[in-house]
XYZ file of N, CA, C and O in Angstrom:
648
model
N 0.808 -1.175 -0.060
C 0.000 -0.029 0.048
C 0.821 1.222 -0.043
O 0.507 2.195 -0.617
N 1.990 1.273 0.743
C 2.890 2.412 0.750
C 3.386 2.745 -0.587
O 3.495 3.885 -0.992
N 3.705 1.695 -1.369
C 4.305 1.867 -2.717
C 3.216 2.600 -3.598
O 3.528 3.467 -4.398
N 2.032 2.198 -3.558
C 0.930 2.717 -4.353
C 0.764 4.216 -3.901
O 0.659 5.096 -4.826
N 0.770 4.498 -2.613
C 0.546 5.896 -2.176
C 1.705 6.764 -2.646
O 1.482 7.876 -3.084
N 2.966 6.273 -2.545
C 4.116 6.994 -3.069
C 3.946 7.374 -4.528
O 4.227 8.493 -4.949
N 3.549 6.419 -5.216
C 3.324 6.626 -6.699
C 2.318 7.633 -7.027
O 2.389 8.523 -7.963
N 1.170 7.576 -6.242
C 0.126 8.528 -6.444
C 0.616 9.951 -6.143
O 0.352 10.931 -6.862
N 1.408 10.140 -5.083
C 1.899 11.420 -4.753
C 2.948 11.937 -5.815
O 2.876 13.063 -6.253
N 3.827 11.061 -6.342
C 4.732 11.438 -7.388
C 3.961 11.820 -8.624
O 4.227 12.855 -9.245
N 2.981 11.075 -9.019
C 2.180 11.360 -10.115
C 1.377 12.727 -10.023
O 1.385 13.523 -10.981
N 0.848 12.917 -8.868
C 0.103 14.174 -8.663
C 1.087 15.384 -8.690
O 0.727 16.369 -9.265
N 2.283 15.236 -8.086
C 3.204 16.388 -8.219
C 3.650 16.597 -9.650
O 3.796 17.736 -10.032
N 3.840 15.541 -10.399
C 4.229 15.692 -11.810
C 3.164 16.334 -12.632
O 3.427 17.366 -13.362
N 1.883 16.028 -12.405
C 0.768 16.673 -13.136
C 0.591 18.122 -12.725
O 0.447 19.045 -13.488
N 0.694 18.391 -11.410
C 0.594 19.711 -10.852
C 1.715 20.657 -11.495
O 1.449 21.760 -11.861
N 2.909 20.181 -11.514
C 4.033 20.847 -12.082
C 3.855 21.141 -13.545
O 4.036 22.283 -14.011
N 3.400 20.214 -14.308
C 3.087 20.354 -15.683
C 2.025 21.371 -15.945
O 2.105 22.263 -16.813
N 0.931 21.314 -15.126
C -0.043 22.368 -15.279
C 0.433 23.794 -14.998
O 0.019 24.697 -15.697
N 1.264 23.848 -14.015
C 1.858 25.216 -13.743
C 2.612 25.694 -14.872
O 2.588 26.911 -15.186
N 3.442 24.849 -15.478
C 4.240 25.319 -16.588
C 3.434 25.740 -17.750
O 3.651 26.788 -18.383
N 2.346 25.011 -18.061
C 1.540 25.328 -19.293
C 0.602 26.492 -19.037
O 0.121 27.097 -19.998
N 0.360 26.961 -17.806
C -0.536 28.124 -17.611
C 0.206 29.258 -17.070
O -0.340 30.295 -16.683
N 1.607 29.237 -17.105
C 2.414 30.278 -16.566
C 2.109 31.572 -17.408
O 1.883 31.554 -18.553
N 2.155 32.730 -16.689
C 1.954 33.960 -17.382
C 3.217 34.511 -17.991
O 4.311 34.115 -17.734
N 3.024 35.513 -18.882
C 4.161 36.022 -19.701
C 4.804 37.288 -19.058
O 3.997 38.155 -18.601
N 5.982 37.410 -19.171
C 6.706 38.603 -18.752
C 7.130 39.368 -20.057
O 7.773 38.714 -20.838
N 6.631 40.621 -20.125
C 6.926 41.343 -21.354
C 7.888 42.433 -21.000
O 7.574 43.303 -20.108
N 9.026 42.575 -21.639
C 9.990 43.592 -21.460
C 9.663 44.652 -22.390
O 9.752 44.532 -23.677
N 9.037 45.829 -21.911
C 8.562 46.898 -22.689
C 9.601 47.466 -23.603
O 10.702 47.875 -23.127
N 9.426 47.432 -24.930
C 10.298 48.028 -25.903
C 11.498 47.137 -26.235
O 12.304 47.462 -27.061
N 11.576 46.007 -25.419
C 12.730 45.106 -25.616
C 14.077 45.869 -25.674
O 14.330 46.439 -24.578
N 14.817 45.852 -26.717
C 16.134 46.473 -26.694
C 16.024 47.979 -26.526
O 17.006 48.565 -25.865
N 15.001 48.630 -26.976
C 14.882 50.054 -26.719
C 14.736 50.375 -25.184
O 15.109 51.424 -24.799
N 14.073 49.419 -24.534
C 13.789 49.666 -23.010
C 12.759 50.738 -22.914
O 12.128 51.160 -23.853
N 12.643 51.271 -21.628
C 11.690 52.415 -21.445
C 12.579 53.765 -21.389
O 13.076 54.155 -20.388
N 12.684 54.261 -22.618
C 13.516 55.514 -22.817
C 12.680 56.374 -23.777
O 11.712 56.059 -24.333
N 13.335 57.599 -24.048
C 12.739 58.432 -25.086
C 13.131 57.759 -26.419
O 14.323 57.820 -26.827
N 12.146 57.266 -27.230
C 12.566 56.642 -28.439
C 12.976 57.658 -29.566
O 12.376 58.742 -29.752
N 14.003 57.292 -30.331
C 14.443 58.162 -31.386
C 13.440 58.491 -32.381
O 13.269 59.579 -32.922
N 12.642 57.407 -32.728
C 11.657 57.553 -33.754
C 10.316 57.839 -33.252
O 9.278 57.674 -33.971
N 10.165 58.235 -32.037
C 8.815 58.698 -31.459
C 8.084 57.448 -31.010
O 8.585 56.316 -30.884
N 6.751 57.619 -30.643
C 5.976 56.622 -30.014
C 5.727 55.445 -30.887
O 5.234 54.392 -30.315
N 6.091 55.461 -32.153
C 5.855 54.325 -32.986
C 6.582 53.028 -32.529
O 6.163 51.986 -32.736
N 7.655 53.285 -31.794
C 8.498 52.146 -31.307
C 7.627 51.336 -30.358
O 7.543 50.147 -30.432
N 6.904 52.009 -29.394
C 6.056 51.333 -28.392
C 4.777 50.798 -29.056
O 4.298 49.722 -28.684
N 4.263 51.534 -30.099
C 3.105 51.168 -30.765
C 3.370 49.839 -31.446
O 2.581 48.857 -31.406
N 4.421 49.773 -32.180
C 4.840 48.545 -32.888
C 5.101 47.483 -31.928
O 4.665 46.339 -32.241
N 5.868 47.685 -30.907
C 6.132 46.618 -29.896
C 4.879 46.016 -29.403
O 4.680 44.776 -29.268
N 3.894 46.877 -28.937
C 2.654 46.437 -28.298
C 1.832 45.564 -29.364
O 1.215 44.594 -29.019
N 1.860 45.996 -30.610
C 1.127 45.279 -31.640
C 1.652 43.911 -31.862
O 0.922 43.026 -32.413
N 2.854 43.595 -31.545
C 3.544 42.278 -31.728
C 3.271 41.325 -30.484
O 3.837 40.247 -30.481
N 2.699 41.851 -29.505
C 2.495 41.096 -28.269
C 1.019 40.907 -27.906
O 0.184 41.688 -28.240
N 0.721 39.836 -27.150
C -0.612 39.589 -26.676
C -0.580 39.732 -25.144
O 0.325 38.998 -24.539
N -1.438 40.527 -24.538
C -1.368 40.748 -23.060
C -2.566 40.144 -22.482
O -3.709 40.323 -22.907
N -2.320 39.497 -21.382
C -3.426 38.791 -20.543
C -3.405 39.279 -19.126
O -2.253 39.524 -18.692
N -4.494 39.203 -18.522
C -4.476 39.415 -17.036
C -3.544 38.444 -16.359
O -3.579 37.316 -16.667
N -2.735 38.975 -15.491
C -1.711 38.118 -14.794
C -0.380 38.274 -15.414
O 0.674 37.855 -14.768
N -0.226 38.772 -16.638
C 1.130 39.030 -17.248
C 1.765 40.152 -16.582
O 1.155 40.936 -15.863
N 3.096 40.261 -16.721
C 3.858 41.307 -16.172
C 4.544 42.175 -17.211
O 5.139 41.553 -18.142
N 4.493 43.415 -17.100
C 5.251 44.382 -17.939
C 6.471 44.735 -17.142
O 6.449 45.131 -15.952
N 7.661 44.755 -17.844
C 8.916 45.075 -17.192
C 9.298 46.398 -17.899
O 9.596 46.387 -19.108
N 9.416 47.517 -17.234
C 9.867 48.786 -17.760
C 11.305 48.925 -17.300
O 11.569 49.203 -16.114
N 12.247 48.799 -18.217
C 13.685 48.928 -17.873
C 14.008 50.469 -18.116
O 14.038 50.899 -19.164
N 14.389 51.040 -16.939
C 14.905 52.463 -17.062
C 15.740 52.806 -15.902
O 15.725 52.015 -14.883
N 16.547 53.775 -16.011
C 17.385 54.281 -14.934
C 16.635 55.101 -13.963
O 15.901 56.044 -14.304
N 16.770 54.688 -12.687
C 16.090 55.487 -11.573
C 16.517 56.984 -11.710
O 17.655 57.296 -11.948
N 15.557 57.804 -11.549
C 15.668 59.275 -11.516
C 15.843 59.896 -12.948
O 15.864 61.098 -13.091
N 15.801 59.064 -13.929
C 15.916 59.579 -15.247
C 14.493 59.384 -15.956
O 14.121 60.192 -16.915
N 13.711 58.391 -15.556
C 12.405 58.138 -16.118
C 11.458 57.729 -14.998
O 11.914 57.401 -13.895
N 10.200 57.502 -15.300
C 9.210 56.866 -14.379
C 8.207 56.195 -15.195
O 8.147 56.268 -16.468
N 7.274 55.535 -14.563
C 6.117 54.952 -15.230
C 4.872 55.343 -14.449
O 4.726 55.166 -13.297
N 3.866 55.880 -15.231
C 2.571 56.285 -14.587
C 1.493 55.766 -15.462
O 1.404 56.070 -16.693
N 0.578 54.968 -14.867
C -0.677 54.530 -15.606
C -1.589 55.699 -15.610
O -1.770 56.473 -14.516
N -2.232 56.011 -16.725
C -3.142 57.138 -16.808
C -4.434 56.689 -17.624
O -4.440 55.697 -18.310
N -5.445 57.572 -17.504
C -6.609 57.383 -18.330
C -6.221 57.757 -19.857
O -5.244 58.445 -20.108
N -7.084 57.365 -20.733
C -6.901 57.586 -22.174
C -6.682 59.037 -22.448
O -5.768 59.412 -23.228
N -7.471 59.948 -21.967
C -7.414 61.385 -22.168
C -6.001 61.902 -21.811
O -5.406 62.661 -22.569
N -5.504 61.490 -20.662
C -4.177 61.948 -20.195
C -3.125 61.353 -21.050
O -2.078 61.943 -21.265
N -3.299 60.107 -21.481
C -2.357 59.528 -22.495
C -2.220 60.296 -23.746
O -1.124 60.638 -24.214
N -3.366 60.619 -24.270
C -3.358 61.356 -25.523
C -2.793 62.784 -25.412
O -2.128 63.190 -26.387
N -3.051 63.459 -24.294
C -2.581 64.747 -24.006
C -1.262 64.879 -23.310
O -0.689 65.970 -23.108
N -0.734 63.714 -22.898
C 0.577 63.579 -22.121
C 0.536 64.486 -20.881
O 1.396 65.350 -20.734
N -0.526 64.252 -20.059
C -0.623 64.972 -18.839
C -0.925 63.996 -17.754
O -1.211 62.808 -17.900
N -0.956 64.499 -16.518
C -1.211 63.667 -15.294
C -2.494 64.113 -14.608
O -2.607 63.903 -13.449
N -3.428 64.576 -15.437
C -4.725 64.961 -14.802
C -5.565 63.745 -14.312
O -6.261 63.794 -13.402
N -5.423 62.542 -14.969
C -6.225 61.388 -14.604
C -5.248 60.258 -14.443
O -5.209 59.217 -15.281
N -4.480 60.268 -13.436
C -3.536 59.114 -13.090
C -4.293 57.958 -12.415
O -5.330 58.075 -11.778
N -3.722 56.739 -12.664
C -4.273 55.610 -11.991
C -3.115 54.979 -11.199
O -2.086 54.615 -11.687
N -3.269 54.995 -9.871
C -2.293 54.498 -8.992
C -1.104 55.485 -8.830
O -1.184 56.645 -9.194
N -0.079 55.006 -8.281
C 1.087 55.769 -7.960
C 2.102 55.718 -9.101
O 2.263 54.675 -9.758
N 2.926 56.744 -9.303
C 4.000 56.704 -10.189
C 5.053 55.785 -9.649
O 5.412 55.777 -8.462
N 5.686 55.089 -10.571
C 6.797 54.099 -10.210
C 8.133 54.859 -10.618
O 8.307 55.124 -11.854
N 8.912 55.240 -9.677
C 10.133 56.032 -9.976
C 11.410 55.250 -9.836
O 12.435 55.821 -10.239
N 11.336 54.002 -9.442
C 12.470 53.210 -9.314
C 12.495 52.149 -10.417
O 11.628 51.275 -10.565
N 13.582 52.160 -11.261
C 13.738 51.227 -12.280
C 14.695 50.107 -11.934
O 15.504 50.168 -11.097
N 14.467 48.921 -12.615
C 13.404 48.626 -13.495
C 12.120 48.383 -12.708
O 12.131 47.957 -11.576
N 10.932 48.645 -13.346
C 9.665 48.523 -12.668
C 8.896 47.400 -13.276
O 8.800 47.246 -14.534
N 8.289 46.558 -12.458
C 7.420 45.476 -12.832
C 5.968 45.857 -12.581
O 5.630 46.277 -11.442
N 5.121 45.707 -13.514
C 3.698 46.061 -13.447
C 2.881 44.820 -13.852
O 3.047 44.363 -14.939
N 2.158 44.284 -12.902
C 1.321 43.121 -13.135
C -0.034 43.575 -13.671
O -0.663 44.552 -13.103
N -0.477 43.048 -14.812
C -1.722 43.387 -15.419
C -2.842 42.746 -14.669
O -2.958 41.554 -14.711
N -3.595 43.502 -13.987
C -4.670 42.958 -13.078
C -6.056 43.048 -13.552
O -6.959 42.449 -12.987
N -6.290 43.744 -14.711
C -7.670 43.823 -15.193
C -7.636 43.846 -16.728
O -6.727 44.428 -17.304
N -8.691 43.336 -17.394
C -8.731 43.429 -18.794
C -9.144 44.840 -19.227
O -9.645 45.648 -18.494
N -8.858 45.043 -20.538
C -9.223 46.366 -21.096
C -8.058 47.143 -21.611
O -6.953 46.656 -21.718
N -8.226 48.486 -21.879
C -7.245 49.347 -22.325
C -6.405 49.812 -21.185
O -6.992 50.231 -20.150
N -5.056 49.839 -21.274
C -4.223 50.428 -20.284
C -3.138 51.270 -20.902
O -2.672 51.043 -21.966
N -2.953 52.447 -20.237
C -2.130 53.495 -20.900
C -1.014 53.846 -19.826
O -1.268 54.065 -18.668
N 0.190 53.920 -20.356
C 1.402 54.267 -19.492
C 2.211 55.387 -20.178
O 2.354 55.388 -21.371
N 2.666 56.320 -19.363
C 3.515 57.436 -19.767
C 4.731 57.606 -18.845
O 4.693 57.144 -17.634
N 5.651 58.306 -19.399
C 6.757 58.836 -18.569
C 6.453 60.283 -18.299
O 6.115 61.044 -19.137
N 6.387 60.662 -16.998
C 5.971 61.992 -16.609
C 7.178 62.977 -16.405
O 7.006 64.103 -16.089
N 8.439 62.430 -16.608
C 9.627 63.258 -16.524
C 9.678 64.228 -17.708
O 9.606 63.774 -18.876
N 9.856 65.495 -17.360
C 9.988 66.446 -18.432
C 8.982 66.396 -19.642
O 7.808 66.171 -19.366
N 9.425 66.378 -20.847
C 8.598 66.257 -21.973
C 8.759 64.863 -22.602
O 8.557 64.703 -23.806
N 9.153 63.878 -21.837
C 9.359 62.526 -22.392
C 8.170 62.004 -23.063
O 8.274 61.307 -24.101
N 6.998 62.143 -22.489
C 5.724 61.585 -23.008
C 5.639 62.243 -24.478
O 5.252 61.567 -25.461
N 5.651 63.514 -24.485
C 5.487 64.280 -25.777
C 6.467 63.781 -26.837
O 6.165 63.826 -28.023
N 7.614 63.305 -26.411
C 8.677 62.811 -27.330
C 8.323 61.394 -27.671
O 9.180 60.812 -28.489
N 7.369 60.747 -27.191
C 6.977 59.374 -27.539
C 7.123 58.315 -26.527
O 6.933 57.079 -26.777
N 7.520 58.659 -25.339
C 7.723 57.714 -24.219
C 6.357 57.386 -23.615
O 6.078 57.866 -22.462
N 5.550 56.646 -24.359
C 4.281 56.218 -23.824
C 3.848 54.917 -24.483
O 4.226 54.596 -25.661
N 2.938 54.227 -23.766
C 2.518 52.833 -24.250
C 1.115 52.629 -23.996
O 0.624 52.968 -22.928
N 0.426 52.130 -24.987
C -1.017 51.778 -24.917
C -1.120 50.266 -25.255
O -0.554 49.863 -26.298
N -1.805 49.544 -24.348
C -2.018 48.086 -24.653
C -3.454 47.735 -24.367
O -4.135 48.387 -23.594
N -3.783 46.562 -24.960
C -5.104 45.988 -24.618
C -4.864 44.649 -23.976
O -4.080 43.798 -24.464
N -5.472 44.449 -22.718
C -5.248 43.280 -21.994
C -6.608 42.477 -22.016
O -7.722 42.983 -21.893
N -6.422 41.197 -22.381
C -7.546 40.320 -22.390
C -7.696 39.487 -21.073
O -6.731 39.364 -20.362
N -9.013 39.196 -20.750
C -9.232 38.384 -19.563
C -8.656 36.936 -19.772
O -8.668 36.378 -20.900
N -8.032 36.355 -18.745
C -7.435 35.019 -18.800
C -8.466 34.015 -19.236
O -8.223 33.056 -19.898
N -9.672 34.089 -18.684
C -10.687 33.118 -18.979
C -11.113 33.044 -20.431
O -11.524 32.035 -20.925
N -11.087 34.205 -21.097
C -11.418 34.308 -22.513
C -10.331 34.113 -23.385
O -10.441 33.922 -24.586
N -9.167 34.153 -22.935
C -7.966 34.065 -23.779
C -7.618 32.649 -24.031
O -7.814 31.757 -23.230
N -7.153 32.291 -25.271
C -6.890 30.908 -25.593
C -5.667 30.475 -24.787
O -4.791 31.230 -24.422
N -5.604 29.218 -24.405
C -4.503 28.600 -23.732
C -3.261 28.712 -24.584
O -3.357 28.531 -25.835
N -2.212 28.960 -23.989
C -0.903 28.994 -24.776
C -0.597 27.636 -25.418
O -0.822 26.643 -24.795
N -0.103 27.671 -26.609
C 0.232 26.478 -27.286
C 1.496 25.878 -26.620
O 2.334 26.596 -26.010
N 1.674 24.625 -26.714
C 2.838 23.892 -26.072
C 4.106 24.437 -26.798
O 4.282 24.342 -28.036
N 5.080 24.851 -26.004
C 6.288 25.340 -26.643
C 7.292 24.160 -26.483
O 7.009 23.052 -25.801
N 8.375 24.179 -27.182
C 9.301 23.062 -27.142
C 9.823 22.802 -25.755
O 10.052 21.701 -25.288
N 10.050 23.904 -24.910
C 10.488 23.799 -23.581
C 9.454 23.057 -22.729
O 9.824 22.286 -21.866
N 8.215 23.263 -22.958
C 7.123 22.628 -22.186
C 7.085 21.178 -22.609
O 6.957 20.290 -21.710
N 7.322 20.821 -23.831
C 7.276 19.374 -24.296
C 8.589 18.692 -23.698
O 8.370 17.555 -23.143
N 9.695 19.407 -23.667
C 10.830 18.774 -23.062
C 10.652 18.483 -21.545
O 10.980 17.522 -21.012
N 10.087 19.491 -20.833
C 9.762 19.423 -19.465
C 8.824 18.290 -19.206
O 8.975 17.520 -18.268
N 7.815 18.193 -19.992
C 6.836 17.063 -19.872
C 7.472 15.702 -19.970
O 7.196 14.791 -19.346
N 8.355 15.606 -21.046
C 9.092 14.316 -21.199
C 9.995 14.043 -19.947
O 9.975 12.892 -19.556
N 10.572 15.071 -19.474
C 11.392 14.904 -18.267
C 10.555 14.295 -17.098
O 10.959 13.439 -16.417
N 9.363 14.901 -16.914
C 8.487 14.522 -15.835
C 7.937 13.087 -16.072
O 7.921 12.325 -15.124
N 7.774 12.748 -17.262
C 7.333 11.336 -17.623
C 8.483 10.370 -17.278
O 8.208 9.313 -16.679
N 9.639 10.716 -17.678
C 10.816 9.913 -17.391
C 10.979 9.762 -15.856
O 11.233 8.691 -15.298
N 10.906 10.865 -15.127
C 11.035 10.906 -13.647
C 10.021 9.956 -13.064
O 10.266 9.206 -12.138
N 8.699 10.080 -13.575
C 7.644 9.123 -13.058
C 8.021 7.693 -13.316
O 7.730 6.842 -12.378
N 8.516 7.392 -14.436
C 8.901 6.039 -14.792
C 9.960 5.509 -13.795
O 9.893 4.430 -13.333
N 10.965 6.359 -13.525
C 12.049 5.956 -12.627
C 11.433 5.762 -11.188
O 11.741 4.772 -10.498
N 10.578 6.649 -10.852
C 10.011 6.587 -9.431
C 9.122 5.299 -9.437
O 9.081 4.551 -8.444
N 8.375 4.947 -10.497
C 7.570 3.778 -10.568
C 8.492 2.541 -10.408
O 8.220 1.609 -9.724
N 9.649 2.495 -11.102
C 10.560 1.355 -11.001
C 11.117 1.252 -9.663
O 11.298 0.168 -9.167
N 11.413 2.338 -8.978
C 11.991 2.259 -7.628
C 10.967 1.826 -6.539
O 11.324 0.996 -5.697
N 9.836 2.428 -6.620
C 8.897 2.191 -5.603
C 7.950 0.984 -5.836
O 7.236 0.561 -4.927
N 7.850 0.433 -6.905
C 6.885 -0.705 -7.177
C 7.699 -1.988 -7.260
O 8.757 -2.245 -7.568
């Protein structure tokens, strides 16, 4: 009976780990190589970057910037379009790099409030989808490799305990 119980525990842990891997949220580095800076070509850099990504509730945005040179402020659409802080959402993040977890679906707008950085194009608009309505991520090669590893581990545990 002990051997069966051990196998059930090992199997349950393997399945739980596999489910964790396949439902993990995505970390998005804003602007990738450009980082969170004043873009040379204007806001098109962040518009293009956002269009190449899919954002879901639970994902994280990473704004890479030097502390005291930039900040991140979520704002309402009107403030985004006008580059002002009349309608801020939450507190400004002044320490870089900054991680922002996407907690609700819908449109989200971020600007840098330092100087005229926003007017120069340092602003980001994204659309976040709800996790329940979003399609499950497809299996990546790393997930498949990890699943194979877990199956091998389960087979070894089976051979040892049974």
